Tab-separated table of C-alpha atoms and ligand atoms in Angstrom:
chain	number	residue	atom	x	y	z
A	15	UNK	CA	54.680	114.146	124.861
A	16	UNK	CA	56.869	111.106	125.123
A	17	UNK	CA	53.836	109.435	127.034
A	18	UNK	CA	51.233	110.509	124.293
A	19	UNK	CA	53.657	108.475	121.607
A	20	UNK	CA	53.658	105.876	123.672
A	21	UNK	CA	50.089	105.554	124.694
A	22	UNK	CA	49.534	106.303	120.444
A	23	UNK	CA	51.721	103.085	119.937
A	24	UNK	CA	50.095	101.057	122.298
A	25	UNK	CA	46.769	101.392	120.997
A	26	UNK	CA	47.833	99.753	117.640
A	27	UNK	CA	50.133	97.431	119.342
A	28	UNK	CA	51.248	95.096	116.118
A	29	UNK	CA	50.714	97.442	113.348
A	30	UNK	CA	52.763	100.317	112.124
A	31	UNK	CA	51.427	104.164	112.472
A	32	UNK	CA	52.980	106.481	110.192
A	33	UNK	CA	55.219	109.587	111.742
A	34	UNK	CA	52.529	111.758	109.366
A	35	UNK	CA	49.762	110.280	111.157
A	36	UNK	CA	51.480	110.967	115.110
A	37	UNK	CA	52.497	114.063	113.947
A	38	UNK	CA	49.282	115.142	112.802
A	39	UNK	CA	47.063	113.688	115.432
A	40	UNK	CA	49.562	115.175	118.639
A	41	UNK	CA	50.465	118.331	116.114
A	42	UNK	CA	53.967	118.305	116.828
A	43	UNK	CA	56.605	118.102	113.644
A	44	UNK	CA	57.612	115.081	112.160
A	45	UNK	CA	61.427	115.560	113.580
A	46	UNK	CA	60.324	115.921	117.046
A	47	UNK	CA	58.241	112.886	116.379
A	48	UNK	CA	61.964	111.495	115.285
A	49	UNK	CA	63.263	112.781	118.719
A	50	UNK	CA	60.979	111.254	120.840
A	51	UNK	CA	61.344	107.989	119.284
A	52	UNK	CA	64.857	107.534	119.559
A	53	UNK	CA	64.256	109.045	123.321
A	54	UNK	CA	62.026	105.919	123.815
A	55	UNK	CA	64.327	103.790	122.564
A	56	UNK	CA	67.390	105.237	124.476
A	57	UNK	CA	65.065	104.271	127.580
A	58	UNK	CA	64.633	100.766	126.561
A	59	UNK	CA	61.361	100.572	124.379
A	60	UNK	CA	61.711	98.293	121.433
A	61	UNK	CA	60.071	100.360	118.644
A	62	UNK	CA	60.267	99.040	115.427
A	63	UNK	CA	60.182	101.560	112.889
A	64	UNK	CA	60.236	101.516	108.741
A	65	UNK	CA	61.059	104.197	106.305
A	66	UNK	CA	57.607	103.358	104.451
A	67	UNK	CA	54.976	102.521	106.814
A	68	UNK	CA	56.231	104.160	110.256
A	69	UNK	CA	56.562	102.965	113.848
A	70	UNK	CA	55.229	99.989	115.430
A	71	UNK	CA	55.028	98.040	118.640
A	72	UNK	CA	55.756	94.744	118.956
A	73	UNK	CA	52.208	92.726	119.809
A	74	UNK	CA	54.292	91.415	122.467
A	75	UNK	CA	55.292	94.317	123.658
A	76	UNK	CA	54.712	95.099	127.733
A	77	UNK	CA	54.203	98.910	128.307
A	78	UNK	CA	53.033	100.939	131.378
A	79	UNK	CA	50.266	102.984	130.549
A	80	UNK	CA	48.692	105.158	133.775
A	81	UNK	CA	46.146	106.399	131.582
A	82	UNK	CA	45.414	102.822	130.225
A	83	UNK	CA	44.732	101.383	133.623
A	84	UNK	CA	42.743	104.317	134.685
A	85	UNK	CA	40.047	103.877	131.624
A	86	UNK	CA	39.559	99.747	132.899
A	87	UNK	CA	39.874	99.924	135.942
A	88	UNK	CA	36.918	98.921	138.226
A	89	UNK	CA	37.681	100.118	141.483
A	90	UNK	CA	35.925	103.213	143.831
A	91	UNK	CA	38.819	104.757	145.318
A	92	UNK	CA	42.237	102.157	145.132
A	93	UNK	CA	44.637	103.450	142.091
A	94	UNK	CA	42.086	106.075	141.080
A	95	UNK	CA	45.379	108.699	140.897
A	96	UNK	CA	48.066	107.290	139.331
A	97	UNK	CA	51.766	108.272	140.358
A	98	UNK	CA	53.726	106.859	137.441
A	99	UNK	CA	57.659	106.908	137.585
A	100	UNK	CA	59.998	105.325	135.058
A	101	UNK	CA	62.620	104.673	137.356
A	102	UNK	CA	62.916	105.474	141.390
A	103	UNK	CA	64.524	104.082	143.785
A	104	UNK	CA	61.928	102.235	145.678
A	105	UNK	CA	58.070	103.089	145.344
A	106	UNK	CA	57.713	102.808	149.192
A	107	UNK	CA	59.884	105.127	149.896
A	108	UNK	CA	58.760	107.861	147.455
A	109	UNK	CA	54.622	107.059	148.650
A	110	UNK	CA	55.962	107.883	152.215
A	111	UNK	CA	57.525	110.797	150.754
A	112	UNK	CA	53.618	112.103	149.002
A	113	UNK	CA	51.726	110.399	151.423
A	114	UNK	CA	50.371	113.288	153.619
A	115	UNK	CA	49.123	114.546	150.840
A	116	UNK	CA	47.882	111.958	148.690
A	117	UNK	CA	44.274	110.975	148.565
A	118	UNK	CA	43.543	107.660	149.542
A	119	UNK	CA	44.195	104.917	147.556
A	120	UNK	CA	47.008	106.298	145.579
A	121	UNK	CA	48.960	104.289	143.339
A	122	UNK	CA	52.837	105.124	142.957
A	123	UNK	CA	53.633	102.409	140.210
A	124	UNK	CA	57.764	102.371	138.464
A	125	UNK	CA	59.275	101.115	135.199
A	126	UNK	CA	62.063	100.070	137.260
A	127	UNK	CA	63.270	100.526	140.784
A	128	UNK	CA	67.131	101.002	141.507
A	129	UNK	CA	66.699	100.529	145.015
A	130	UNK	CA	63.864	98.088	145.960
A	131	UNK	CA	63.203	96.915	149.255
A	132	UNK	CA	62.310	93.862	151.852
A	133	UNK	CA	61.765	93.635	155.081
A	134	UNK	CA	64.414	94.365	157.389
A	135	UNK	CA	66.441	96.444	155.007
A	136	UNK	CA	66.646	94.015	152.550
A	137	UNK	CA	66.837	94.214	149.037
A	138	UNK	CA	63.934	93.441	146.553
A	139	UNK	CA	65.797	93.123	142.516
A	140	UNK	CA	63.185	95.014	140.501
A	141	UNK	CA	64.532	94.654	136.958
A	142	UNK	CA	63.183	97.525	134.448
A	143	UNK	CA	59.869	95.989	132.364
A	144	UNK	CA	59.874	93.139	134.329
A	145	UNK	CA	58.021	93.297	136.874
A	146	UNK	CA	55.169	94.579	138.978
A	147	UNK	CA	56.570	97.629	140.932
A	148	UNK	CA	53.969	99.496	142.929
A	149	UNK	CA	52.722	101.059	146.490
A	150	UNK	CA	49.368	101.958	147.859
A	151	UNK	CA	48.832	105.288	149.907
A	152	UNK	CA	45.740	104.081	152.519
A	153	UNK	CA	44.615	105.961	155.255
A	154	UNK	CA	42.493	103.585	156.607
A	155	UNK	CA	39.987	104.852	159.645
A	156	UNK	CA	41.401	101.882	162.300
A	157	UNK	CA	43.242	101.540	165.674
A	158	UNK	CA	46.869	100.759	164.417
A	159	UNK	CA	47.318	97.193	165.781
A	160	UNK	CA	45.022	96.447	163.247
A	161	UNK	CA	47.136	97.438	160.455
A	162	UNK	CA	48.611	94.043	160.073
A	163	UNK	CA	46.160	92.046	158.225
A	164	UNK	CA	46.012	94.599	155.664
A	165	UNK	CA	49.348	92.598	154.579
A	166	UNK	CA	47.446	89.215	154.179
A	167	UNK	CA	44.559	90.738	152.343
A	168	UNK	CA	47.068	92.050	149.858
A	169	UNK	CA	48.765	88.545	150.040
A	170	UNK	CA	44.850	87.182	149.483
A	171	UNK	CA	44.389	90.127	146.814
A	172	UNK	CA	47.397	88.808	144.583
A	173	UNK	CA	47.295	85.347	144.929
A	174	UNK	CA	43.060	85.804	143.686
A	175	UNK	CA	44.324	87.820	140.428
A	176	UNK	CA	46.958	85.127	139.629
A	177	UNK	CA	44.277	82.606	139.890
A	178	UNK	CA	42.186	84.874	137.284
A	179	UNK	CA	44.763	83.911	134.725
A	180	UNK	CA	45.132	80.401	135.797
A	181	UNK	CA	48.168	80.667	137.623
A	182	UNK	CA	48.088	78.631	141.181
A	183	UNK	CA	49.529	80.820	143.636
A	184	UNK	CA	50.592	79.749	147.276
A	185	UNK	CA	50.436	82.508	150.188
A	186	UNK	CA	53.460	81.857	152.531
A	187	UNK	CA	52.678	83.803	155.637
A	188	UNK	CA	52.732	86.720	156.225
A	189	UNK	CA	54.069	88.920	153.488
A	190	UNK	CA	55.221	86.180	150.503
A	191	UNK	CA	53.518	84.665	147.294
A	192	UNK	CA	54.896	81.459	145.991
A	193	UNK	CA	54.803	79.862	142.587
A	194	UNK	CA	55.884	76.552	142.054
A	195	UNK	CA	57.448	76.699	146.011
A	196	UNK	CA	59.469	79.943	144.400
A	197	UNK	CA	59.146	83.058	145.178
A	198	UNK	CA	57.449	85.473	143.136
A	199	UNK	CA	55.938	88.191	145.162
A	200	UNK	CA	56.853	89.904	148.253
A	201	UNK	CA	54.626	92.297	150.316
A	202	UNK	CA	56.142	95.367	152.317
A	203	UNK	CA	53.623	97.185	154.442
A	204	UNK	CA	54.695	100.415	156.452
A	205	UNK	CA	52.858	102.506	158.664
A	206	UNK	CA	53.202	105.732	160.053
A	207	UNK	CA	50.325	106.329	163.155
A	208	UNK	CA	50.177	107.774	166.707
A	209	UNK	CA	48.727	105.984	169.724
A	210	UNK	CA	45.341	106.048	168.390
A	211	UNK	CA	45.433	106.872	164.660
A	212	UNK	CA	47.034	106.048	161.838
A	213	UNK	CA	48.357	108.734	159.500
A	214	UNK	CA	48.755	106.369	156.513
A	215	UNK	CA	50.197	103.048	155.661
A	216	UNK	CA	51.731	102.314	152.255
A	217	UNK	CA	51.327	98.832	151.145
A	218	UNK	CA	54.398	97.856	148.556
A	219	UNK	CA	53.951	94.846	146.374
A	220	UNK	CA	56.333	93.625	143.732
A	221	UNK	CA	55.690	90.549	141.402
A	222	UNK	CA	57.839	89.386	139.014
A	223	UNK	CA	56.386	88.893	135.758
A	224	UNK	CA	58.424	88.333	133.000
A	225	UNK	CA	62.012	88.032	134.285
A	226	UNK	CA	64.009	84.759	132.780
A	227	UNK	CA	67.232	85.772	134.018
A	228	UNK	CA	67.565	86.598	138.477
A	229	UNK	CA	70.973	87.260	139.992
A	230	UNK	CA	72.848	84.461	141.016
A	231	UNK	CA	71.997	84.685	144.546
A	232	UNK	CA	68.013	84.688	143.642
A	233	UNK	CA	68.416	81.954	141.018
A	234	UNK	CA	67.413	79.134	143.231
A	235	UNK	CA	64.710	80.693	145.057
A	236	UNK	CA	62.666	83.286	143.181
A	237	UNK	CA	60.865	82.837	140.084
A	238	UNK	CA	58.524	84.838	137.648
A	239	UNK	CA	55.189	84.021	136.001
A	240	UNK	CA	56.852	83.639	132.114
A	241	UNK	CA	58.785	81.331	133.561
A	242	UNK	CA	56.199	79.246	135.013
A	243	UNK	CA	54.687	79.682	131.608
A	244	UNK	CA	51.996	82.493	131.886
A	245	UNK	CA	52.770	85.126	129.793
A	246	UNK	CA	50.861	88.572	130.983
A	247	UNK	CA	50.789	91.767	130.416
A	248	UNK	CA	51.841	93.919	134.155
A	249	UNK	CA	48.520	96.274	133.416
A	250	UNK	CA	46.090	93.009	133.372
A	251	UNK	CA	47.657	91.908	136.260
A	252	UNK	CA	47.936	95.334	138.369
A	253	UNK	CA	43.998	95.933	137.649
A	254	UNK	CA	43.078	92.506	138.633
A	255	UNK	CA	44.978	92.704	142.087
A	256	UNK	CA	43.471	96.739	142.770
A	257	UNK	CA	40.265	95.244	142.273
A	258	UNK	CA	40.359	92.095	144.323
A	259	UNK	CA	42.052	94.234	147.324
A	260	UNK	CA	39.451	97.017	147.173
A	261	UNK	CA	36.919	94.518	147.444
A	262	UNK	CA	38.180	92.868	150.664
A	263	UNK	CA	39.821	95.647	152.098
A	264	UNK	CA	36.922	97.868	152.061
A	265	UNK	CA	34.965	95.090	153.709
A	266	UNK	CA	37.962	94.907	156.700
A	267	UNK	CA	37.937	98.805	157.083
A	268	UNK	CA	34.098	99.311	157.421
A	269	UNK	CA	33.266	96.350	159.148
A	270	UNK	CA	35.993	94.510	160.830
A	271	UNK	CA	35.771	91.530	158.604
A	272	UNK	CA	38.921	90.463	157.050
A	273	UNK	CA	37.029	86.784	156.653
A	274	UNK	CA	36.940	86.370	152.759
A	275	UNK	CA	41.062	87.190	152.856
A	276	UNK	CA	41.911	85.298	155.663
A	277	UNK	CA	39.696	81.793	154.363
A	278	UNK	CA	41.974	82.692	151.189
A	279	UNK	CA	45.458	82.666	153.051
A	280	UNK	CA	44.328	79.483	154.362
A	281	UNK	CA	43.050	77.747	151.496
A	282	UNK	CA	46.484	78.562	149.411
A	283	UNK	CA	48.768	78.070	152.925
A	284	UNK	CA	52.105	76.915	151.693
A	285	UNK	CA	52.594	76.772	155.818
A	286	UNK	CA	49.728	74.571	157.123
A	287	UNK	CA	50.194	71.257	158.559
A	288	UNK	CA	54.227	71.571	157.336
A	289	UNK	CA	57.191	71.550	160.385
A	290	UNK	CA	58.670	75.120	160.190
A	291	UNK	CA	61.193	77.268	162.092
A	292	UNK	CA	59.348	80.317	164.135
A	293	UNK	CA	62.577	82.993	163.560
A	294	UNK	CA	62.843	85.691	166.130
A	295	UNK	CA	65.569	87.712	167.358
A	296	UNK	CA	66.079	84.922	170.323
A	297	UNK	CA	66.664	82.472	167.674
A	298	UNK	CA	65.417	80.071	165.265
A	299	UNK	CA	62.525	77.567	167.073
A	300	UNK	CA	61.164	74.120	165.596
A	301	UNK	CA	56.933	73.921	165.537
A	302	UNK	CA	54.560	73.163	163.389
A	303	UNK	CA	52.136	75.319	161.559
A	304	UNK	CA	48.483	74.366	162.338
A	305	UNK	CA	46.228	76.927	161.260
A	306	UNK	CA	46.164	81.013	160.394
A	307	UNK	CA	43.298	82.257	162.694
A	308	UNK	CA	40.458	84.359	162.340
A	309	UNK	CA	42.515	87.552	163.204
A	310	UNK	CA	45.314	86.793	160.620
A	311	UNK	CA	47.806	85.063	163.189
A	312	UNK	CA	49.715	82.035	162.561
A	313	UNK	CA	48.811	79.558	164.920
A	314	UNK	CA	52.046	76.764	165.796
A	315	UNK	CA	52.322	73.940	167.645
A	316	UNK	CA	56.100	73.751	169.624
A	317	UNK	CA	57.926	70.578	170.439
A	318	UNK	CA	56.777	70.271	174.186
A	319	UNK	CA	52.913	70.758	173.082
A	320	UNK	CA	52.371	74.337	173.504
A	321	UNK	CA	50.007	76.275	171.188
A	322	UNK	CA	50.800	79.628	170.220
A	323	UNK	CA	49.667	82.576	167.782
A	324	UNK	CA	52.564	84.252	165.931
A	325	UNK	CA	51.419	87.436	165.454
A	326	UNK	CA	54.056	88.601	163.435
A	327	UNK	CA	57.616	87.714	162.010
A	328	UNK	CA	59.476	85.270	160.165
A	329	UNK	CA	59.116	81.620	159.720
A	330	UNK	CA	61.102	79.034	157.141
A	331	UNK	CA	59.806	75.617	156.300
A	332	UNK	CA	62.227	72.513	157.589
A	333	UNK	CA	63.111	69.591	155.557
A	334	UNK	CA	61.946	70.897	151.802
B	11	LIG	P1	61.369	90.055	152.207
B	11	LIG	O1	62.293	90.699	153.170
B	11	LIG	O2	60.401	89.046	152.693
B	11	LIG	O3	62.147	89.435	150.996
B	11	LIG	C1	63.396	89.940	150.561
B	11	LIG	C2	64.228	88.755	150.117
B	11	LIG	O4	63.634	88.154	148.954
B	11	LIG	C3	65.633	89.146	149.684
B	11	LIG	O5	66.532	89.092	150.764
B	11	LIG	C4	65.963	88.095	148.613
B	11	LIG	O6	66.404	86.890	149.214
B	11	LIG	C5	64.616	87.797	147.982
B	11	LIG	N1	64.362	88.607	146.774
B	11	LIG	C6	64.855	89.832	146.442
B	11	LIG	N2	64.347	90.256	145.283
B	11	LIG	C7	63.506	89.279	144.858
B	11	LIG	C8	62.673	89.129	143.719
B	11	LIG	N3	62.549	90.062	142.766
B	11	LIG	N4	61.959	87.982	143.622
B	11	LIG	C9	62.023	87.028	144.565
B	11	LIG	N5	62.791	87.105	145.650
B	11	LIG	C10	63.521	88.223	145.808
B	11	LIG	C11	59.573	91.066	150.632
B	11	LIG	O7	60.567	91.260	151.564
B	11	LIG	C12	58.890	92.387	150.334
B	11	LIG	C13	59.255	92.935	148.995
B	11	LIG	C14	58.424	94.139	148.608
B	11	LIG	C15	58.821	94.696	147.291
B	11	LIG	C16	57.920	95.827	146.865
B	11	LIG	S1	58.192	96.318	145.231
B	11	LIG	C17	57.262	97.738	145.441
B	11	LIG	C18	57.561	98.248	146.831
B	11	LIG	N6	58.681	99.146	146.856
B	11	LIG	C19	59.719	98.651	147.547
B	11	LIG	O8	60.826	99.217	147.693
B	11	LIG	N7	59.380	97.452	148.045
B	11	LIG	C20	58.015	97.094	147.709
């Protein structure tokens, strides 16, 4: 019931609704309509409300709506079932948890997650609002060691929305997406296959969209789009990047061709032609980045001349 206020709310986003009216239309009694406000409020919702004219939400206002993003979204099978949570501790973890049973393409999206993740156990701050939160169940028909570029067409698939609402986006290879050389996406993909097969992957992307304030120890390097100055609305945002990864991921799983995603990682490189550190567990190793090839590898250039492609890992960029 709580959702039906909401989604009531939302659809006159600006102007008040009287309780008579929501308690009419969703035939519950005015108190409970009462209840479930202050419940939405105690949750974080800023619902302003007048004795006179009713409840309202602000214009401004940035609210999750599965059933909103179902109705415009223009996409086959990717985030055709919606898994909505308002808080969970990572959205990764809980897809792995439905995935054997989820239909392909399902979206597990959060309010807020109390225990994000990176790569390599690391933490990813997901504020509540504030963010893009959200995993993709695939099962994808392909030989595992082809799993990886999935991650860059996601990485392709973001950095395309953003540039839908005029925001200039940099892919930083493999798994980040850069704004203004900060960073304001990461990508966590995990699989679970056999030799041959895979069972499913879930692809985990988080964007930050309207966070002003970071902990200290992500002050310096992340950022958010309101604070690069584009203020938008997570929904817009999640439908644009569903629809430009269905697009090129279908293309990759029926026919092999990954080549509209990976000309896109190139084209918005923040690695190419810049002197970078290849990180492995041996160590940190000078090079330079020369290209991304046509199988999604970075392609470097060591200190004594020899050419290699990175297939996967970690790299930094030297002298900033
Ligand atoms: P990563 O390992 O490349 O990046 C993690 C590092 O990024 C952290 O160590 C920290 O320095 C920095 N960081 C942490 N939080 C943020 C943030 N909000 N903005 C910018 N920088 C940050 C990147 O891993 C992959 C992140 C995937 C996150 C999604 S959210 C939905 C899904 N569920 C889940 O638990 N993870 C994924």
């Amino acid at each position: 019931m709580k959702e039906k206020i909401l989604e009531f709310l939302a659809q006159s986003k600006g102007s008040y609704v009287s309780g008579e009216h929501i308690s009419e239309e969703l035939g519950i009694s005015r108190a409970a309509v009462w209840k479930h406000m202050k419940a939405l409020r105690d949750e974080g919702y800023t619902i302003e409300s007048s004795s006179r004219r009713g409840y309202m939400l602000p214009l401004e206002a940035d609210v999750l709506i599965p059933s909103e993003i179902e109705s415009r979204l223009d996409t086959e099978f990717v985030g055709r079932h919606i898994v909505f949570l308002e808080s969970i501790d990572s959205t990764n973890d809980h897809a792995k948890k439905i995935a054997s049973k989820a239909l392909d393409g399902t979206l597990v999206l959060a309010d807020e997650q109390t225990k994000g993740k990176g790569r390599m156990d690391r933490a990813w701050s997901s504020q509540k609002g504030e963010g893009v939160w959200m995993s993709l169940v695939l099962k994808p028909n392909i030989a595992p060691h082809r799993a990886s570029v999935i991650t860059l067409i996601a990485g392709a698939s973001v950095a395309r929305a953003l540039e839908r609402f005029g925001a200039d986006a940099k892919i930083k290879w493999p798994n980040d997406i850069l704004l203004e050389g900060k960073k304001l996406c990461g990508i966590l993909t995990e699989m679970s296959a056999q030799m041959e097969r895979i069972d499913y992957i879930v692809l985990g992307i988080g964007i930050n969209v309207s966070t002003m304030e970071f902990p200290d120890e992500l002050r310096d390097i992340a950022t958010s789009l309101k604070r690069e100055g584009h203020l938008l609305e997570r929904r817009d945002i999640i439908i644009a990047v569903l629809e430009e990864f269905e697009r090129m991921y279908s293309a990759y799983v029926k026919t092999g061709d990954a080549s509209e995603a990976i000309g896109i990682c190139r084209e918005k490189s923040s690695l190419i032609g810049r002197d970078i550190y290849v990180i492995s567990w041996s160590g940190k190793v000078p090079a330079k980045a020369l290209d991304i090839s046509g199988e999604g590898d970075l392609v470097v250039e060591y200190e004594d001349g020899s050419v290699e492609r990175v297939i996967s890992g970690e790299v930094s960029v030297r002298n900033r």
